[in-house]
Coordinates of C-alpha atoms and ligand atoms in Angstrom, one line a residue:
Chain H
M1 CA 0.1 0.0 0.1
T2 CA 1.1 3.5 -0.5
P3 CA 2.1 5.4 2.7
F4 CA -0.5 7.6 4.3
E5 CA -0.9 9.4 7.7
L6 CA -3.1 8.2 10.3
A7 CA -4.8 10.4 12.8
E8 CA -6.2 8.8 16.0
P9 CA -8.7 11.4 17.6
T10 CA -10.1 10.5 21.0
S11 CA -13.6 11.8 20.4
L12 CA -16.2 11.9 17.7
K13 CA -16.1 15.5 17.6
E14 CA -12.3 15.7 17.2
A15 CA -12.8 13.2 14.2
I16 CA -15.2 15.2 12.4
K17 CA -13.0 18.3 12.7
L18 CA -10.1 16.3 11.1
L19 CA -12.4 15.5 8.1
D20 CA -12.6 17.7 5.1
P21 CA -15.9 18.1 3.2
D22 CA -13.9 18.7 -0.1
D23 CA -11.0 16.3 0.3
P24 CA -11.9 12.7 -0.8
T25 CA -8.1 11.5 0.0
I26 CA -9.1 11.9 3.8
R27 CA -11.4 9.4 5.0
P28 CA -12.6 7.9 8.3
V29 CA -11.6 4.4 9.2
G30 CA -13.5 2.0 11.4
G31 CA -12.3 -1.7 11.3
G32 CA -10.7 -1.0 7.8
T33 CA -11.7 -4.2 6.3
A34 CA -13.4 -2.7 3.4
L35 CA -10.9 0.1 3.0
M36 CA -8.0 -2.2 3.2
L37 CA -9.3 -4.0 0.2
M38 CA -9.6 -0.8 -1.8
M39 CA -6.2 0.5 -0.8
K40 CA -4.4 -2.6 -1.6
A41 CA -6.0 -2.7 -5.0
G42 CA -4.9 0.8 -5.4
V43 CA -8.5 2.0 -6.0
F44 CA -8.1 4.2 -3.0
K45 CA -4.9 5.9 -2.1
P46 CA -5.5 8.0 1.0
V47 CA -3.4 11.0 2.1
K48 CA -4.8 10.5 5.7
L49 CA -7.0 8.2 7.4
I50 CA -8.9 9.4 10.5
S51 CA -9.2 6.2 12.8
L52 CA -12.3 6.1 14.9
R53 CA -10.9 3.3 17.1
R54 CA -10.1 5.7 19.9
I55 CA -13.3 7.7 20.1
E56 CA -15.6 7.5 23.1
N57 CA -16.2 3.9 24.2
S58 CA -20.0 4.5 24.2
Y59 CA -19.9 4.3 20.3
S60 CA -18.8 0.7 20.7
T61 CA -21.7 -0.4 22.8
I62 CA -25.0 -2.0 22.3
A63 CA -28.0 -0.9 24.5
A64 CA -31.7 -2.2 25.0
T65 CA -33.9 0.9 24.9
G66 CA -37.7 1.0 25.5
D67 CA -38.6 0.1 22.0
G68 CA -35.6 -1.5 20.6
L69 CA -31.8 -1.2 20.3
R70 CA -29.1 1.6 20.1
I71 CA -26.0 0.4 18.6
G72 CA -22.9 2.6 18.5
A73 CA -21.2 2.8 15.0
M74 CA -17.9 1.4 16.1
T75 CA -19.6 -1.9 17.5
T76 CA -18.0 -4.8 15.8
L77 CA -20.1 -7.2 14.0
A78 CA -18.9 -9.9 16.2
A79 CA -20.3 -8.0 19.2
L80 CA -23.6 -7.6 17.4
E81 CA -23.8 -11.3 16.7
R82 CA -23.1 -12.3 20.3
S83 CA -25.4 -9.7 22.0
A84 CA -28.2 -11.1 23.9
D85 CA -30.0 -7.8 23.7
V86 CA -29.8 -8.0 19.8
K87 CA -31.0 -11.7 19.8
K88 CA -33.9 -10.8 21.9
A89 CA -35.1 -7.5 20.1
A90 CA -33.9 -8.2 16.6
P91 CA -33.2 -11.9 16.1
L92 CA -33.0 -11.3 12.3
I93 CA -29.9 -9.4 12.8
T94 CA -28.4 -12.3 14.8
R95 CA -29.3 -14.9 12.1
T96 CA -28.0 -12.5 9.3
L97 CA -24.6 -12.3 11.0
K98 CA -23.9 -16.0 11.2
T99 CA -23.4 -16.0 7.3
L100 CA -22.0 -12.5 7.0
S101 CA -18.3 -13.0 6.0
N102 CA -16.1 -15.0 8.5
I103 CA -15.3 -14.6 12.1
R104 CA -12.0 -12.9 11.7
V105 CA -13.6 -10.0 9.6
R106 CA -16.6 -9.9 11.9
N107 CA -14.2 -9.4 15.0
V108 CA -12.9 -6.3 13.2
A109 CA -15.5 -4.8 10.9
T110 CA -17.9 -2.2 12.4
V111 CA -21.5 -1.4 11.9
G112 CA -20.7 2.1 10.8
G113 CA -18.3 0.8 8.1
A114 CA -20.8 -1.9 6.9
L115 CA -23.4 1.1 6.3
A116 CA -21.1 3.8 5.2
H117 CA -19.4 1.8 2.5
G118 CA -22.5 1.8 0.4
D119 CA -21.7 -1.6 -0.9
P120 CA -24.9 -3.0 -2.5
H121 CA -23.7 -6.7 -1.7
M122 CA -23.5 -6.3 2.0
D123 CA -26.1 -7.8 4.3
L124 CA -26.7 -5.4 7.0
P125 CA -28.1 -2.6 4.7
P126 CA -31.1 -4.5 3.5
V127 CA -31.8 -6.1 6.9
L128 CA -31.6 -2.8 8.8
M129 CA -33.8 -1.0 6.1
A130 CA -36.5 -3.7 6.5
L131 CA -36.4 -3.5 10.2
G132 CA -37.1 0.3 9.8
A133 CA -33.7 1.2 11.5
T134 CA -32.6 5.0 11.7
L135 CA -29.2 6.5 12.2
T136 CA -27.7 9.5 14.3
V137 CA -25.4 11.2 11.9
M138 CA -22.8 13.7 13.2
G139 CA -21.4 16.5 11.4
P140 CA -19.7 20.0 12.0
K141 CA -23.3 21.6 12.3
G142 CA -24.4 19.0 14.9
E143 CA -26.5 15.8 14.6
R144 CA -29.3 14.7 12.4
K145 CA -31.5 11.6 12.2
L146 CA -31.5 9.7 8.9
A147 CA -33.5 6.5 8.2
V148 CA -31.1 3.8 6.8
E149 CA -33.6 3.8 3.9
D150 CA -32.6 7.2 2.9
L151 CA -28.8 6.5 3.3
F152 CA -28.0 5.0 -0.1
A153 CA -27.5 7.3 -3.1
G154 CA -26.2 4.7 -5.7
Y155 CA -23.6 2.1 -6.2
Y156 CA -20.9 2.5 -3.2
E157 CA -22.6 6.0 -2.6
T158 CA -24.2 7.3 0.3
V159 CA -26.0 10.8 1.0
L160 CA -23.4 11.3 3.8
D161 CA -21.1 14.5 3.5
K162 CA -17.3 13.8 3.6
D163 CA -17.2 15.3 7.0
E164 CA -20.2 13.5 8.5
L165 CA -19.9 10.3 10.6
I166 CA -22.5 7.6 11.5
A167 CA -22.5 7.8 15.2
E168 CA -25.4 5.3 16.1
A169 CA -28.0 3.1 14.7
H170 CA -31.4 2.8 16.2
V171 CA -33.3 -0.6 15.6
P172 CA -37.0 -1.0 16.5
A173 CA -37.7 -4.3 18.1
H174 CA -39.4 -6.9 15.9
G175 CA -42.1 -7.3 18.4
T176 CA -44.7 -9.5 17.0
K177 CA -43.4 -9.0 13.3
K178 CA -42.1 -11.8 11.3
A179 CA -38.8 -11.4 9.5
A180 CA -36.6 -13.1 7.1
Y181 CA -33.4 -12.6 5.1
M182 CA -32.3 -14.6 2.2
K183 CA -29.2 -14.4 0.2
V184 CA -28.6 -16.0 -3.0
T185 CA -25.1 -16.9 -3.8
T186 CA -24.5 -18.1 -7.3
G187 CA -20.7 -18.8 -7.0
S188 CA -19.4 -20.7 -3.9
A189 CA -21.7 -20.7 -0.7
D190 CA -19.7 -17.8 0.9
D191 CA -19.5 -15.7 -2.3
W192 CA -20.9 -12.3 -2.3
P193 CA -24.6 -12.7 -3.2
A194 CA -26.3 -12.2 -6.6
L195 CA -29.4 -11.2 -4.6
G196 CA -30.3 -10.4 -1.1
V197 CA -34.1 -10.1 0.0
A198 CA -35.1 -8.9 3.6
V199 CA -38.7 -9.0 4.5
V200 CA -40.4 -7.7 7.8
L201 CA -44.1 -8.3 8.1
E202 CA -47.0 -7.7 10.4
G203 CA -49.9 -10.1 10.1
D204 CA -50.0 -13.7 9.3
A205 CA -51.0 -16.1 6.5
G206 CA -54.7 -14.8 6.6
G207 CA -53.7 -11.2 5.9
I208 CA -50.6 -9.0 6.1
K209 CA -51.2 -5.7 7.6
S210 CA -47.9 -3.9 6.8
A211 CA -44.8 -5.1 5.1
R212 CA -41.4 -3.9 4.3
I213 CA -39.7 -5.9 1.4
V214 CA -36.0 -4.7 0.6
A215 CA -33.7 -6.1 -2.2
S216 CA -30.0 -5.8 -2.4
A217 CA -26.9 -7.0 -4.5
A218 CA -28.9 -7.3 -7.7
T219 CA -29.7 -3.7 -7.5
D220 CA -27.2 -0.8 -7.5
K221 CA -28.1 0.0 -3.9
A222 CA -30.4 -1.7 -1.2
T223 CA -33.9 -0.7 -2.3
R224 CA -37.4 -1.0 -1.0
L225 CA -39.8 -2.6 -3.2
K226 CA -42.9 -0.8 -2.6
S227 CA -45.3 -2.2 -5.2
A228 CA -44.3 -5.7 -4.1
E229 CA -45.3 -4.6 -0.6
A230 CA -48.5 -3.2 -1.7
A231 CA -49.4 -6.3 -3.6
L232 CA -48.9 -8.3 -0.4
I233 CA -50.9 -6.3 1.9
G234 CA -54.6 -7.4 2.6
G235 CA -55.5 -10.6 0.9
K236 CA -55.0 -14.2 2.1
V237 CA -51.2 -15.3 1.5
D238 CA -51.5 -18.1 -1.0
D239 CA -49.7 -19.1 -4.0
T240 CA -51.7 -16.8 -6.3
L241 CA -51.0 -13.8 -4.1
L242 CA -47.3 -14.8 -3.8
A243 CA -47.0 -15.1 -7.6
K244 CA -48.3 -11.5 -7.8
V245 CA -45.8 -10.2 -5.2
G246 CA -43.0 -11.9 -6.9
D247 CA -44.0 -10.4 -10.1
A248 CA -44.4 -7.1 -8.9
A249 CA -41.0 -7.2 -7.3
A250 CA -39.3 -8.5 -10.5
D251 CA -40.9 -5.6 -12.5
E252 CA -40.2 -2.9 -10.1
A253 CA -36.5 -3.4 -9.3
E254 CA -33.7 -2.0 -11.3
Y255 CA -31.0 -4.5 -11.9
I256 CA -27.1 -4.5 -12.4
A257 CA -25.4 -7.1 -14.4
D258 CA -22.2 -8.5 -13.1
V259 CA -20.1 -11.8 -12.7
R260 CA -22.9 -13.2 -10.6
G261 CA -25.5 -12.8 -13.1
S262 CA -27.1 -11.1 -16.0
I263 CA -30.0 -8.7 -15.5
S264 CA -32.6 -11.2 -17.0
Y265 CA -31.3 -13.9 -14.6
K266 CA -31.4 -11.6 -11.6
R267 CA -35.0 -10.7 -12.5
E268 CA -36.1 -14.3 -12.2
L269 CA -34.1 -14.7 -9.1
M270 CA -36.0 -11.8 -7.6
R271 CA -39.3 -13.3 -8.6
V272 CA -38.6 -16.5 -6.9
Y273 CA -36.8 -15.3 -3.8
V274 CA -39.1 -12.6 -2.8
R275 CA -41.9 -15.3 -2.7
R276 CA -39.6 -17.6 -0.7
A277 CA -38.5 -14.9 1.8
V278 CA -42.2 -13.8 2.5
R279 CA -43.0 -17.7 3.0
A280 CA -39.8 -18.0 5.4
A281 CA -40.9 -14.9 7.4
L282 CA -44.4 -16.4 7.9
E283 CA -43.1 -19.8 8.8
G284 CA -40.7 -18.5 11.0
A285 CA -37.2 -18.6 9.6
K286 CA -34.6 -20.3 11.7
Chain P
M1 CA 4.5 12.3 5.7
S2 CA 3.6 8.8 7.1
A3 CA 5.1 9.3 10.7
T4 CA 6.1 6.2 12.5
K5 CA 4.7 5.5 15.9
T6 CA 6.0 3.4 18.7
I7 CA 3.8 0.7 20.3
S8 CA 4.5 -1.4 23.2
F9 CA 2.7 -4.7 23.4
T10 CA 3.0 -8.3 24.3
L11 CA 4.1 -10.7 21.7
N12 CA 3.7 -14.4 22.5
G13 CA 3.9 -13.6 26.2
A14 CA 7.0 -11.4 26.0
P15 CA 7.1 -7.5 26.2
V16 CA 8.1 -6.0 22.9
T17 CA 8.3 -2.4 21.3
A18 CA 7.9 -1.9 17.7
D19 CA 8.0 1.1 15.2
V20 CA 5.0 1.1 13.3
K21 CA 4.3 2.8 10.0
P22 CA 0.6 3.6 9.2
H23 CA 0.5 1.8 6.1
H24 CA 1.9 -1.3 7.3
N25 CA -0.3 -4.3 8.2
L26 CA 0.1 -6.8 11.1
V27 CA 1.7 -9.3 8.8
E28 CA 4.3 -6.8 7.6
L29 CA 5.0 -5.9 11.3
L30 CA 5.4 -9.6 12.5
Q31 CA 7.5 -10.5 9.6
G32 CA 9.6 -7.5 9.1
Q33 CA 10.4 -6.7 12.7
F34 CA 10.0 -9.9 14.5
G35 CA 11.0 -12.4 11.9
L36 CA 7.7 -14.3 12.4
T37 CA 6.4 -16.0 9.4
G38 CA 3.7 -18.3 10.7
A39 CA 1.0 -15.7 9.7
R40 CA 1.5 -15.2 5.9
E41 CA -0.2 -13.0 3.4
T42 CA -1.8 -15.1 0.8
C43 CA -5.1 -14.0 -0.5
G44 CA -4.6 -10.7 1.2
Q45 CA -8.5 -10.2 1.2
G46 CA -9.7 -11.7 4.4
L47 CA -10.7 -14.9 2.8
C48 CA -8.2 -17.7 3.5
G49 CA -7.0 -17.4 7.1
C50 CA -3.3 -17.9 6.3
C51 CA -2.5 -14.7 8.0
T52 CA -4.5 -15.4 11.3
V53 CA -3.2 -13.6 14.3
I54 CA -4.9 -13.4 17.8
V55 CA -5.2 -9.8 19.1
D56 CA -6.6 -9.3 22.6
G57 CA -8.1 -12.8 22.4
L58 CA -9.7 -12.5 19.0
A59 CA -8.6 -13.9 15.8
V60 CA -8.2 -11.2 13.0
S61 CA -6.8 -11.4 9.4
G62 CA -3.3 -9.8 9.7
C63 CA -3.5 -8.9 6.2
L64 CA -6.4 -6.5 6.6
Y65 CA -5.5 -5.3 10.0
L66 CA -3.3 -2.1 10.3
A67 CA -0.4 -2.6 12.7
A68 CA -1.1 0.8 14.1
F69 CA -4.3 -0.4 15.2
L70 CA -2.6 -2.3 18.1
N71 CA -3.0 -0.5 21.5
D72 CA -0.3 0.0 23.8
G73 CA -0.5 -3.1 26.1
A74 CA -2.1 -5.2 23.4
E75 CA -1.7 -8.9 23.6
V76 CA -0.7 -10.6 20.2
S77 CA -0.3 -14.3 19.7
T78 CA 1.0 -16.1 16.6
V79 CA 1.4 -19.7 16.0
E80 CA 4.9 -19.5 17.1
G81 CA 3.7 -18.9 20.7
L82 CA 1.6 -22.1 21.1
D83 CA 4.5 -24.8 21.7
T84 CA 7.4 -25.1 24.0
P85 CA 10.6 -26.7 23.1
A86 CA 9.5 -29.7 24.9
K87 CA 6.0 -30.0 23.8
L88 CA 3.4 -29.1 21.1
S89 CA 0.0 -27.6 22.0
P90 CA -2.9 -30.2 22.0
V91 CA -4.3 -28.7 18.8
Q92 CA -0.9 -28.9 17.1
E93 CA -0.7 -32.5 18.3
A94 CA -4.0 -33.3 16.9
F95 CA -3.1 -31.9 13.5
V96 CA 0.0 -34.0 13.4
E97 CA -1.6 -37.3 14.7
T98 CA -4.5 -37.0 12.2
A99 CA -2.1 -35.7 9.3
A100 CA -4.5 -32.7 8.8
F101 CA -2.2 -31.1 6.2
Q102 CA -0.2 -32.0 3.2
C103 CA 2.0 -28.9 2.4
G104 CA 1.1 -27.1 5.7
Y105 CA 0.8 -23.7 4.3
C106 CA -2.7 -23.2 5.7
T107 CA -2.0 -25.0 9.0
P108 CA -1.0 -22.0 11.2
G109 CA -4.2 -20.2 10.5
F110 CA -6.3 -23.4 11.1
I111 CA -4.6 -24.2 14.4
L112 CA -5.2 -20.8 15.7
M113 CA -8.8 -20.7 14.6
V114 CA -9.2 -24.1 16.2
G115 CA -8.0 -22.6 19.3
Q116 CA -10.6 -20.0 19.3
L117 CA -13.3 -22.6 18.5
L118 CA -12.4 -24.7 21.6
D119 CA -12.0 -21.9 23.8
E120 CA -15.5 -21.0 23.2
H121 CA -16.9 -24.5 22.5
P122 CA -14.9 -27.2 24.2
D123 CA -17.1 -29.8 22.7
P124 CA -17.9 -28.5 19.1
D125 CA -20.4 -30.3 16.8
D126 CA -19.7 -30.4 13.0
D127 CA -21.7 -27.4 12.3
Q128 CA -19.8 -25.3 14.8
I129 CA -16.6 -26.4 13.4
K130 CA -17.6 -25.6 10.0
H131 CA -18.9 -22.2 11.1
Y132 CA -15.5 -21.2 12.7
L133 CA -13.4 -22.5 9.9
T134 CA -15.4 -21.0 6.9
G135 CA -12.7 -18.5 6.6
N136 CA -9.9 -20.9 6.4
L137 CA -9.0 -22.3 3.0
C138 CA -6.8 -25.3 2.4
R139 CA -5.4 -25.6 -1.2
C140 CA -4.6 -29.3 -0.5
A141 CA -8.0 -29.9 0.6
T142 CA -7.3 -31.7 3.8
Y143 CA -10.7 -30.7 5.1
P144 CA -11.9 -34.3 6.2
Q145 CA -8.5 -34.6 8.3
V146 CA -9.1 -31.2 9.7
M147 CA -12.5 -32.2 11.0
E148 CA -11.0 -35.2 12.7
A149 CA -8.0 -33.0 14.0
V150 CA -10.5 -30.7 15.8
R151 CA -12.5 -33.6 17.3
L152 CA -9.2 -35.1 18.5
A153 CA -7.9 -31.7 19.8
A154 CA -11.2 -31.3 21.9
K155 CA -10.6 -34.7 23.5
K156 CA -6.9 -33.8 24.1
R157 CA -7.8 -30.5 25.7
K158 CA -10.4 -32.1 27.9
A159 CA -8.1 -34.8 28.9
G160 CA -5.3 -32.1 29.7
A161 CA -7.7 -30.0 31.7
A162 CA -8.8 -33.2 33.7
A163 CA -5.2 -34.1 34.4
Ligands
FAD301 C1 -13.3 -11.5 3.4 C2 -14.5 -10.8 3.4 C3 -15.9 -11.2 3.3 C4 -16.9 -10.4 3.6 N1 -18.1 -11.1 3.3 C5 -19.1 -10.1 3.6 C6 -20.4 -10.8 3.6 O1 -20.6 -12.0 3.3 N2 -21.5 -10.0 3.8 C7 -21.4 -8.6 4.1 O2 -22.3 -7.8 4.5 N3 -20.2 -8.0 4.2 C8 -19.1 -8.7 4.0 N4 -17.8 -8.2 3.9 C9 -17.7 -6.8 4.1 C10 -17.6 -6.3 5.5 O3 -18.8 -6.5 6.0 C11 -17.1 -5.0 5.4 O4 -15.8 -4.8 5.0 C12 -17.2 -4.2 6.7 O5 -18.6 -4.2 7.2 C13 -16.8 -2.8 6.7 O6 -16.6 -2.3 8.1 P1 -15.3 -1.8 8.7 O7 -15.5 -1.1 9.8 O8 -14.1 -2.6 8.6 O9 -15.2 -0.4 7.4 P2 -14.0 0.3 7.1 O10 -13.1 -0.3 6.0 O11 -13.3 1.0 8.2 O12 -14.9 1.6 6.3 C14 -15.8 1.4 5.2 C15 -16.2 2.8 4.7 O13 -17.0 3.2 5.6 C16 -16.5 4.5 6.1 N5 -16.8 4.6 7.4 C17 -16.4 3.7 8.4 N6 -16.9 4.0 9.6 C18 -17.6 5.1 9.4 C19 -18.6 5.9 10.2 N7 -18.9 5.6 11.6 N8 -19.3 7.0 9.8 C20 -19.1 7.1 8.4 N9 -18.2 6.6 7.6 C21 -17.6 5.4 8.1 C22 -15.1 4.7 5.6 O14 -14.6 5.7 5.4 C23 -15.1 3.8 4.4 O15 -15.6 4.5 3.4 C24 -16.7 -9.0 3.6 C25 -15.4 -8.5 3.9 C26 -14.4 -9.4 3.8 C27 -12.9 -8.8 3.9
FES302 S1 -4.0 -13.5 3.5 FE1 -5.3 -12.7 5.0 S2 -7.0 -13.9 5.0 FE2 -5.9 -14.6 3.2
FES303 S1 -2.2 -28.4 3.7 FE1 -1.6 -27.4 1.7 S2 -2.9 -25.7 1.9 FE2 -3.7 -26.8 3.7

């Protein structure tokens, strides 16, 4: 890797001051697992990295709140995976982490990095979107709330300014909602997915009251499929209804072609897996 | 540009001090300043496990971990720290006895990950073994022998703890 400087501020505020809204060669680093890949490939040559690893410890902790979870952005994915609070309030997250990368990466990668990278293949963005999670984002002008749903602007792009940091994620508890996440790998089992589908539903097979369906990986960014959601609400959930939901999802999504599949292939995957994910949620995914 | 910083930490039980460049990863630090080659950069992408190092009790991919991330006082262990001149560790013994390698290139990483597994699950089932080792690749495909080695290592560790 080409040489760069590393700043290690001890507070989030200090870290924000060290960032520059106009200089893309200065970037924050959490676990560094995603940035290292880009730096090694020479795609990203930083002049300076601002490490978040020494900021206040509270940003590395998880707390159960009245209605869900507060997760510090520097929380590692391994801590998230092992948290009893997460398993209780949002078991979908715990299940998702089991197949997210490997233990060594999860030991180091952070929640903030998993979101801010804007990589459409990652698992947490669709899952947190389907759960209706929001973020606390901090910048020079103070803090703002941002729904994870509104975070992604495009392929590896977010709406964050270069001097803004994700500070916390807030995840509403599942409660009686039913949830599932499916990822479809077309290469080896642990390859990046060709498609991810996250589903969170209120109701049962007799009728769905509310639904959030999010697709990722096949699309340039994690995307809510609102017409599929609308098709699912109301009627009895049977094969006919599920076929309509699958078709709506397949028509609605905008696909990207890559080594994991062509556009037409991913469209068919979408049709099938949105159906399967809804079924899995209703049947209680393991 | 690229100021060096001095970090004092424990390496395989011994206190050490290193001058770390911001752009060096943990493998470069261990090989360049301490001559430890058990962790070797291979895929360089977090996939294969050949660069596994234990930092403060947690396995990390040394290829993706900036050396400067080490805190003063950190505890770093590599495969070189497992045995004494007189005796291999139970996991090492188990790998030898079940011939869980051919060329041996991947072995240090597997051995360290198995250590992590057994620390948390002294009596792992096959699913747990696979879950812990999904990030370790063996080009010689000794996976069946590795499964056997883990089961044997679990027995040896328990016998050792009982003795
Ligand atoms: C071998 C391997 C396999 C993987 N498999 C999977 C998988 O199956 N599923 C999956 O979802 N992911 C997978 N990943 C990706 C992994 O989840 C990401 O690399 C990780 O989540 C990034 O987190 P980090 O803390 O290391 O980010 P970093 O590399 O530190 O940062 C990533 C980006 O986020 C920015 N950033 C970091 N923290 C913040 C913050 N708090 N606020 C604002 N910006 C911030 C950085 O500037 C950078 O642009 C895999 C990675 C590897 C190496
Ligand atoms: S070299 Fe680090 S995981 Fe392969
Ligand atoms: S023994 Fe040769 S790579 Fe595993």
